[in-house]
mmCIF file of C-alpha atoms in Angstrom:
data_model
loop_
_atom_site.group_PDB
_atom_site.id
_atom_site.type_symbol
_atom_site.label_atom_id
_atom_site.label_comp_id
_atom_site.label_asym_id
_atom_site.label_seq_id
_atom_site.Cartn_x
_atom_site.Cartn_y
_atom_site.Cartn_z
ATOM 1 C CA UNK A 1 -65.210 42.663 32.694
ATOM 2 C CA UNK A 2 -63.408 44.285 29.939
ATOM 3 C CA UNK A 3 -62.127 47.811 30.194
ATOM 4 C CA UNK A 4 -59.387 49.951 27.524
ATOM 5 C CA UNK A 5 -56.414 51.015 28.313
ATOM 6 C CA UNK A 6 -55.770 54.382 27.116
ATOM 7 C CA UNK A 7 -52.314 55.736 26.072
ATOM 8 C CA UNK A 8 -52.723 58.938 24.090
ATOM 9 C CA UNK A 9 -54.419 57.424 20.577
ATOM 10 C CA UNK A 10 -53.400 53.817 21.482
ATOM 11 C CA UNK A 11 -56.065 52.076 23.101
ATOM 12 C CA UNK A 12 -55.706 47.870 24.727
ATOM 13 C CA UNK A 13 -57.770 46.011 25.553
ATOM 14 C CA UNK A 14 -57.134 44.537 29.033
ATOM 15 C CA UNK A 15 -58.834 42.798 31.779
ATOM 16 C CA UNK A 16 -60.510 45.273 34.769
ATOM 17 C CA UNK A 17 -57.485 43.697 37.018
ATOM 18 C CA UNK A 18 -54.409 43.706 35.356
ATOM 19 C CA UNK A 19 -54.825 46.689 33.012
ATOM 20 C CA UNK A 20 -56.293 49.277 35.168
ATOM 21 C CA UNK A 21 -54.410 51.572 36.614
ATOM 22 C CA UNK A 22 -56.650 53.534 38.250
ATOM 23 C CA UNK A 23 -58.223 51.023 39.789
ATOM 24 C CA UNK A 24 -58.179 50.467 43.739
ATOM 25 C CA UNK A 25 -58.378 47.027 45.015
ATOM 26 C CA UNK A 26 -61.506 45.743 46.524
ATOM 27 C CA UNK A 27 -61.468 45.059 50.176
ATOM 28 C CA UNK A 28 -63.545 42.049 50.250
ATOM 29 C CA UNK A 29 -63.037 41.990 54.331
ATOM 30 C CA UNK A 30 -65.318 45.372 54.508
ATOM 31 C CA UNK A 31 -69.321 44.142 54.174
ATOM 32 C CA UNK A 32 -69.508 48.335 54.188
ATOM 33 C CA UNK A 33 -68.018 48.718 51.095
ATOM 34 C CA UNK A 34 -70.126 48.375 47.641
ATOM 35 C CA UNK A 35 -68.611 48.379 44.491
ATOM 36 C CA UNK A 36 -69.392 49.389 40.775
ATOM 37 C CA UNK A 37 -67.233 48.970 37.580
ATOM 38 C CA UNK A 38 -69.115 51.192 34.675
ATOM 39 C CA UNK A 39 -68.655 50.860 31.242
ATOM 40 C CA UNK A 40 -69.616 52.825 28.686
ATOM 41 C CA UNK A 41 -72.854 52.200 27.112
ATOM 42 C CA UNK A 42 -71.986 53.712 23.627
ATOM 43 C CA UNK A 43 -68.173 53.749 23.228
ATOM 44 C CA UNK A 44 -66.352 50.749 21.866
ATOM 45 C CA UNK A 45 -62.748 49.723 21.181
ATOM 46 C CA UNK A 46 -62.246 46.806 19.329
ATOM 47 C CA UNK A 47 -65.507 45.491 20.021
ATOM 48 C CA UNK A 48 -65.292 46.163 23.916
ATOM 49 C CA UNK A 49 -67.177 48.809 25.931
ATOM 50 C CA UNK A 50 -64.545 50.968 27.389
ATOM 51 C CA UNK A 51 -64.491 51.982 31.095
ATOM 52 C CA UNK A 52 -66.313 55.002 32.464
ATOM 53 C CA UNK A 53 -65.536 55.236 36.444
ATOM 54 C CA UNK A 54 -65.090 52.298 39.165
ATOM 55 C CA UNK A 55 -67.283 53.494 42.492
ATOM 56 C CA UNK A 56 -66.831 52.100 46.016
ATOM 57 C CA UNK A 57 -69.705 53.170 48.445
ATOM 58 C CA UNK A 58 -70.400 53.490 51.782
ATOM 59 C CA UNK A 59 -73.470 51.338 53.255
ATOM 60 C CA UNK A 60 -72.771 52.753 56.446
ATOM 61 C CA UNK A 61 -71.744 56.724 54.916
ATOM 62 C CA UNK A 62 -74.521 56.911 52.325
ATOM 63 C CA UNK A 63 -71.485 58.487 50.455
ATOM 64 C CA UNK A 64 -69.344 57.632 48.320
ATOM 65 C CA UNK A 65 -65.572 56.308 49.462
ATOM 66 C CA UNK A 66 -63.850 57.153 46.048
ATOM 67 C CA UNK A 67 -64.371 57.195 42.372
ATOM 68 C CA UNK A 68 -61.545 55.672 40.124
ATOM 69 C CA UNK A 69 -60.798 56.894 36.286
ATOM 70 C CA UNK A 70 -59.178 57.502 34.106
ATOM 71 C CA UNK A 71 -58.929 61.348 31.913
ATOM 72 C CA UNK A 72 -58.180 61.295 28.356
ATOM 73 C CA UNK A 73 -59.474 63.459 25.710
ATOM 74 C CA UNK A 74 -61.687 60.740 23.924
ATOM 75 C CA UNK A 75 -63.674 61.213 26.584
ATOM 76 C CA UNK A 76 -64.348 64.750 25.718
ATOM 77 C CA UNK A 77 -67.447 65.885 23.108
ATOM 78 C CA UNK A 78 -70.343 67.824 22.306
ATOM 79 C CA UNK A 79 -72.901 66.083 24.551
ATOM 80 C CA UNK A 80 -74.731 68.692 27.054
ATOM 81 C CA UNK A 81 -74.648 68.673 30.736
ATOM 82 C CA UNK A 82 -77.869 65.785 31.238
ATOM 83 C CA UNK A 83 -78.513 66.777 35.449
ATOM 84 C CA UNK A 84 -79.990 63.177 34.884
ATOM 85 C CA UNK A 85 -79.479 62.849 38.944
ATOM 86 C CA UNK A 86 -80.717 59.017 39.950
ATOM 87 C CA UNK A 87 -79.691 55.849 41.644
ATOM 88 C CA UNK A 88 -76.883 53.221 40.773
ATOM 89 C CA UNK A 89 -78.608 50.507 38.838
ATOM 90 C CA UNK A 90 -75.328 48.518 40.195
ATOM 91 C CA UNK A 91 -75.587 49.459 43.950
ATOM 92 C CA UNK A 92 -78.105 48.301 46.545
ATOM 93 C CA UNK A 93 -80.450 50.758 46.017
ATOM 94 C CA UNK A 94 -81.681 51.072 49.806
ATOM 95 C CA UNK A 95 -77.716 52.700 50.557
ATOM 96 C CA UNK A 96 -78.774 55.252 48.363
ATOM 97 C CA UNK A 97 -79.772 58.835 48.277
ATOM 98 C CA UNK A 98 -83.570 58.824 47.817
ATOM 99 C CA UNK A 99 -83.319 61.929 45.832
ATOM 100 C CA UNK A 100 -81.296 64.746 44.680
ATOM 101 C CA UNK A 101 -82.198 67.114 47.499
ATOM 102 C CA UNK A 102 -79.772 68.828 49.619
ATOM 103 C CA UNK A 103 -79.080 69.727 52.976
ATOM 104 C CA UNK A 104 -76.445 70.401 55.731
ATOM 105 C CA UNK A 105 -75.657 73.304 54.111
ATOM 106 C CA UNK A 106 -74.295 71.126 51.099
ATOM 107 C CA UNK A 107 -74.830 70.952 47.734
ATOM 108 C CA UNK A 108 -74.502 67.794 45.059
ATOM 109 C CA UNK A 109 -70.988 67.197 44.484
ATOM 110 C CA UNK A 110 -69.466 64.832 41.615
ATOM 111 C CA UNK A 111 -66.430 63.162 42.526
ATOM 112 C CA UNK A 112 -65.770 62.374 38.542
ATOM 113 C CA UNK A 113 -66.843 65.652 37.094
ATOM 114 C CA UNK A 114 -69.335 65.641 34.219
ATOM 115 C CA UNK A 115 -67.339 67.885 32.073
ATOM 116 C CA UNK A 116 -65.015 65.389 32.075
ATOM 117 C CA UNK A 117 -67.355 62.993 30.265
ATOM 118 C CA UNK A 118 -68.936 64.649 27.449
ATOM 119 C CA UNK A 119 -68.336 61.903 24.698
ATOM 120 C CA UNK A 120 -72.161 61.011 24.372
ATOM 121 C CA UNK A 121 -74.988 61.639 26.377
ATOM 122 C CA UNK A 122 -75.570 58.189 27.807
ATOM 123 C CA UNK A 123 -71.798 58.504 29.218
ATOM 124 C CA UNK A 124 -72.800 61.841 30.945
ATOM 125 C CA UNK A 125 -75.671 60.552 32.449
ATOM 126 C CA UNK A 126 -73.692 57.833 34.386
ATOM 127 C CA UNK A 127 -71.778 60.505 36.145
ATOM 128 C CA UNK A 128 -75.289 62.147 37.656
ATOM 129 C CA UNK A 129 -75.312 58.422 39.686
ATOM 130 C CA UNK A 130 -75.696 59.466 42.881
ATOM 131 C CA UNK A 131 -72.903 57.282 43.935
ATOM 132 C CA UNK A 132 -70.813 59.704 41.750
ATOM 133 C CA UNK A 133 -72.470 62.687 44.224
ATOM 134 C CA UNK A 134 -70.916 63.662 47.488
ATOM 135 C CA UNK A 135 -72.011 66.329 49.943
ATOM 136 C CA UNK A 136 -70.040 69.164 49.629
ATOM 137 C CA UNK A 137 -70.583 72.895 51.390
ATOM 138 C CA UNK A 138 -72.355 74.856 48.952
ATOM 139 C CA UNK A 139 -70.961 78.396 50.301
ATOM 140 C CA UNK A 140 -67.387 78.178 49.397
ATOM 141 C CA UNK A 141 -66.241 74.477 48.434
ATOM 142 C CA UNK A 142 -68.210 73.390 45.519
ATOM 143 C CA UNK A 143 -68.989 76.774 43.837
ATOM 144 C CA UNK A 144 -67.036 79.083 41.699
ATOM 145 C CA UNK A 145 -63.834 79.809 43.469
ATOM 146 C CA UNK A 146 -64.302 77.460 45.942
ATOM 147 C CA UNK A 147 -61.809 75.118 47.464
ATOM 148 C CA UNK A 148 -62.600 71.875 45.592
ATOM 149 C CA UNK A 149 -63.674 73.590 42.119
ATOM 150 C CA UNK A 150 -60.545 75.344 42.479
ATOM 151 C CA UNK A 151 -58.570 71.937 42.746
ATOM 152 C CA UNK A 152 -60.588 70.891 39.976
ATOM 153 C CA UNK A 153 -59.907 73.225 37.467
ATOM 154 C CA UNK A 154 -56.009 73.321 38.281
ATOM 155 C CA UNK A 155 -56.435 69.206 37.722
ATOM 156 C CA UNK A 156 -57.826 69.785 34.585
ATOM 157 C CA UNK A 157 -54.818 72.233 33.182
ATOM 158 C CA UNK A 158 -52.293 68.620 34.413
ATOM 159 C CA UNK A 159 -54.352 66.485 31.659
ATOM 160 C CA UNK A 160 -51.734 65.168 29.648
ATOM 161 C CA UNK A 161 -52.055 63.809 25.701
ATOM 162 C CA UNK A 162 -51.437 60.384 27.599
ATOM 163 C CA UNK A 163 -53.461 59.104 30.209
ATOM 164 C CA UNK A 164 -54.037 60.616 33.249
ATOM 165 C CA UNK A 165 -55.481 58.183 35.806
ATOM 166 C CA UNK A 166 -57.152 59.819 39.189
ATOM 167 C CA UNK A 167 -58.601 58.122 42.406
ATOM 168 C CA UNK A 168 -61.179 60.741 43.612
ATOM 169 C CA UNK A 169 -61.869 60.188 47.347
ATOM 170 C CA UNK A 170 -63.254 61.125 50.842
ATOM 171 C CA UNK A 171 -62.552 60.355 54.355
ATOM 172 C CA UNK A 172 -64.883 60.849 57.297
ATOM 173 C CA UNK A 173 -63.049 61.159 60.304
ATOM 174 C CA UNK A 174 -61.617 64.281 61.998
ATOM 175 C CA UNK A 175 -58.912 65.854 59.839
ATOM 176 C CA UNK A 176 -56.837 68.944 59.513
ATOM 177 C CA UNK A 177 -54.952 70.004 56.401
ATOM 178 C CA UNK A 178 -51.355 71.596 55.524
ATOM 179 C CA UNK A 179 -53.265 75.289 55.555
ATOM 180 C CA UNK A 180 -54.545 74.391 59.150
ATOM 181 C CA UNK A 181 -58.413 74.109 57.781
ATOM 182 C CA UNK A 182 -59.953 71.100 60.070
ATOM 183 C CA UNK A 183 -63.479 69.394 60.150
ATOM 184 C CA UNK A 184 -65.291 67.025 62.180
ATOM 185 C CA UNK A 185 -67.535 63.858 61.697
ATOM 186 C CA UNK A 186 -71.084 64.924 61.817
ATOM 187 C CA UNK A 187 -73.807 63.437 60.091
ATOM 188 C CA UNK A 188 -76.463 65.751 58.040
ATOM 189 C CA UNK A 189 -79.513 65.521 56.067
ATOM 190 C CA UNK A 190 -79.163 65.356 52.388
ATOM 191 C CA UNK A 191 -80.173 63.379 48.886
ATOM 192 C CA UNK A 192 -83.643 62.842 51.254
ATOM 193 C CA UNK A 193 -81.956 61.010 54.132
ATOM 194 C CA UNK A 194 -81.208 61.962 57.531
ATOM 195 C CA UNK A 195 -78.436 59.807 58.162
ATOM 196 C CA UNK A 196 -75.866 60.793 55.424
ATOM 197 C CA UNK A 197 -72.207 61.211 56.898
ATOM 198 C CA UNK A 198 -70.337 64.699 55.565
ATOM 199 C CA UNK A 199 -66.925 64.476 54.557
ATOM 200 C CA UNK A 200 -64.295 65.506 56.659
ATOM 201 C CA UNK A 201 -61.645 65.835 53.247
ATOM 202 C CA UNK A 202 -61.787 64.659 49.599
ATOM 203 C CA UNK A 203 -58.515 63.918 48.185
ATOM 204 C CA UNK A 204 -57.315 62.964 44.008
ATOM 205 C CA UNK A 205 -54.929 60.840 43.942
ATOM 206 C CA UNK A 206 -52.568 61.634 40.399
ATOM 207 C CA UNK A 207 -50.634 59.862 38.154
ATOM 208 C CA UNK A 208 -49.365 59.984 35.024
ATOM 209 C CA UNK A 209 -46.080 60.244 32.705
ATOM 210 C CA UNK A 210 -43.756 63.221 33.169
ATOM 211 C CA UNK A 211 -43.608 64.021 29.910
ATOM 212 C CA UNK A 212 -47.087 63.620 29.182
ATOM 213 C CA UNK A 213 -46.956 62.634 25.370
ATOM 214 C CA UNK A 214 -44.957 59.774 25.348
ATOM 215 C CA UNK A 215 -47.629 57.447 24.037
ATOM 216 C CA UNK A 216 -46.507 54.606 26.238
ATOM 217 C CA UNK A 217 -48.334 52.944 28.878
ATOM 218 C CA UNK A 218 -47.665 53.456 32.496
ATOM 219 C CA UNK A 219 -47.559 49.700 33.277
ATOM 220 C CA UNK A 220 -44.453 50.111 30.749
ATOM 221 C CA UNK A 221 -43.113 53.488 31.773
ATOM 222 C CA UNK A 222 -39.958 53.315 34.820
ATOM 223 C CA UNK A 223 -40.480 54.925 37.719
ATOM 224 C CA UNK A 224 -38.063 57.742 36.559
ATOM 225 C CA UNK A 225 -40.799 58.034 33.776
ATOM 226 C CA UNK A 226 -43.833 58.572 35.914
ATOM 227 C CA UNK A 227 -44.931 60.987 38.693
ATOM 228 C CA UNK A 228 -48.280 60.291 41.200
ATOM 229 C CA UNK A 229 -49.037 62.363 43.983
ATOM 230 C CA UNK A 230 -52.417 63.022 46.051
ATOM 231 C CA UNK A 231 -54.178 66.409 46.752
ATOM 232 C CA UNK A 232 -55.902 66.981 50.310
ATOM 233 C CA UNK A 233 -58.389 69.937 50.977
ATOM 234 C CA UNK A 234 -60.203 69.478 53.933
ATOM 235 C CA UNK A 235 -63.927 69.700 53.531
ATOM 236 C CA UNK A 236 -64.119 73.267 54.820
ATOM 237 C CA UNK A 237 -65.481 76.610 53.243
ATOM 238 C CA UNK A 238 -62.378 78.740 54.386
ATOM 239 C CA UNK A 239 -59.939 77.323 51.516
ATOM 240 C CA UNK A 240 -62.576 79.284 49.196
ATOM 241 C CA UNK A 241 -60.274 81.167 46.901
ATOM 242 C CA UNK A 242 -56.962 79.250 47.594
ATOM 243 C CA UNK A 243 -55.012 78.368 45.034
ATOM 244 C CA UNK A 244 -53.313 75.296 44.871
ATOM 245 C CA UNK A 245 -50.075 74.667 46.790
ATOM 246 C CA UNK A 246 -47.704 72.111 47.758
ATOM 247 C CA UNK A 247 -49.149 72.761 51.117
ATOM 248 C CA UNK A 248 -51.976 69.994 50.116
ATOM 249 C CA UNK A 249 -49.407 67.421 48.527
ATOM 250 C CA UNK A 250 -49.120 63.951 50.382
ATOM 251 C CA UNK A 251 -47.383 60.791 48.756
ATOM 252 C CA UNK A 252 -49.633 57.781 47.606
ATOM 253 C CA UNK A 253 -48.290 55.511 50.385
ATOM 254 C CA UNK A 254 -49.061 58.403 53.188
ATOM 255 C CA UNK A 255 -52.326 58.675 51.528
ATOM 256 C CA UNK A 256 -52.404 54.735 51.586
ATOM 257 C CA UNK A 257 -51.755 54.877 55.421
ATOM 258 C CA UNK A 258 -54.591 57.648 56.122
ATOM 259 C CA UNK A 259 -57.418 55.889 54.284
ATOM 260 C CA UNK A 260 -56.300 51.801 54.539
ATOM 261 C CA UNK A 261 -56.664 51.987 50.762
ATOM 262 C CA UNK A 262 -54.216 50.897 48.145
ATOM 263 C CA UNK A 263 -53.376 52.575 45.213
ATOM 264 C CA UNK A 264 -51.998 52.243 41.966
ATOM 265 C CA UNK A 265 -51.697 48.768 42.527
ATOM 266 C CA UNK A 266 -51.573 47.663 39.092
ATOM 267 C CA UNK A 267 -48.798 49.725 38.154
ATOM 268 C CA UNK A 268 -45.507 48.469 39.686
ATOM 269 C CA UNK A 269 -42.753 51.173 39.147
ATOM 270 C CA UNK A 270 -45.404 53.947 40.568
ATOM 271 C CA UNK A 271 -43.309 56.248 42.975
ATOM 272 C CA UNK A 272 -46.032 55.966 45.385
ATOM 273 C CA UNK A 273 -43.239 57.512 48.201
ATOM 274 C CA UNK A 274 -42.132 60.266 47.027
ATOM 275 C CA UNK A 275 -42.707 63.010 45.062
ATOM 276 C CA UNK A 276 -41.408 66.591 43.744
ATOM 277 C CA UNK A 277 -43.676 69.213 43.671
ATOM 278 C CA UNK A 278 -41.930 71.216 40.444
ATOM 279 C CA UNK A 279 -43.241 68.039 38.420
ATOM 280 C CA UNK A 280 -46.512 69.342 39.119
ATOM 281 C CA UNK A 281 -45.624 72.679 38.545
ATOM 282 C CA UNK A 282 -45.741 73.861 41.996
#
């Protein structure tokens, strides 16, 4: 139950509870929901493995609800791309994709990418769970240009020296978006089910330090000092090519209010109500 705390090359030891930002709070009222804290099997601080993602999954979606974690450049190596596509040795395996077959017009889509964990090959391969591995339209949301590699990418150029911590999720009822993009509950085949539900909108929720290299934690930080904000694209292959916008911002506590989930919970001076949109550069 021990994670690290990252803040650029500092790095604390803390309990999974009260030292991870990231994290979202169970909801031990929902039997639906499945959780999954993983570690990583070959990187060590201090003796302790240090996080890789925290998973919550759907029993009832086959899919996964959202995908905590943290970004930092330690993360970051030489280890290949593994496509080592399997089940969550964590998770009830029956909830599962039975394999790594597609459908619906969807391909595989990671919710924590696995660029973003290149450190060793055994941390890759954790990201290829396929409770990492959403459904997402093949045509012109998870391929190059489209709306959620798009988001992505611009995520990637907001990685700051200290810690960025993201809450990767999806929601499954109808939804429409600030570019007026909309989708509907329906339920496809995919991952060798029948019965898997298709997103309606993935979101990343965002926070970090404004100045991004002040090397102190964000449990420490005021909330003058710190900026979170989530990013909405609904699931649908007509935001292919659109660049990012403060169209698709939404505060942490709207987001909170859409969802039912809390965020940022273990960080009490998050400005989880407001936001400005030139902090992100937008």
């Amino acid at each position: 139950e021990i994670g690290v705390r990252l803040v650029g090359s500092e790095m604390c030891i803390r309990d999974r509870y009260s030292g991870w930002p990231e994290l979202v709070p169970e909801d031990k009222s929902n039997s639906d929901y499945h959780y999954a804290y993983h570690l990583c099997p070959d990187f060590s601080v201090d003796g302790h493995k240090a996080r890789n993602f925290t998973v919550c999954f759907s029993a009832k979606h086959h899919c996964p609800v959202w995908v905590a974690a943290p970004r930092h450049d330690c993360y970051e190596g030489s280890a290949n791309r593994t496509n080592a596509y399997g089940k969550d040795p964590i998770i009830l395996s029956s909830i599962q994709y039975n394999s790594k077959s597609i459908g619906g017009g969807c391909n595989k889509g990671h919710m924590l990418g696995s660029a973003e964990r290149t450190r060793s090959t055994a941390i890759n391969k954790q990201v290829f769970y396929y409770t990492n591995i959403a459904p997402q339209y093949s045509s012109g949301y998870n391929t190059g240009g489209g709306g959620w590699n798009t988001l992505e990418d611009w995520i990637d150029g907001k990685v700051c020296r200290d810690t960025t911590y993201l809450v990767i999720g999806t929601y499954f009822e109808a939804y429409t978006d600030g570019y007026g993009m909309s989708a509907s509950p329906k339920k496809i085949s995919f991952g060798g089910r029948n019965d898997v539900s298709c997103p309606t909108m993935f979101y990343i929720a965002a926070l970090r330090t404004k100045r991004g290299n002040t090397g102190k934690s964000v449990l420490n930080c005021s909330a003058d000092e710190l900026m979170c904000v989530a990013f909405v694209r609904s699931h649908n292959n007509g935001l292919h090519g659109q660049k990012v916008t403060s169209r698709e911002l939404m505060s942490i506590s709207d987001l909170e209010k859409l969802t039912g989930h809390a965020f940022f919970t273990n960080v009490p001076n998050a400005p989880k109500s407001s936001y400005n949109p030139s902090d992100w550069g937008l």
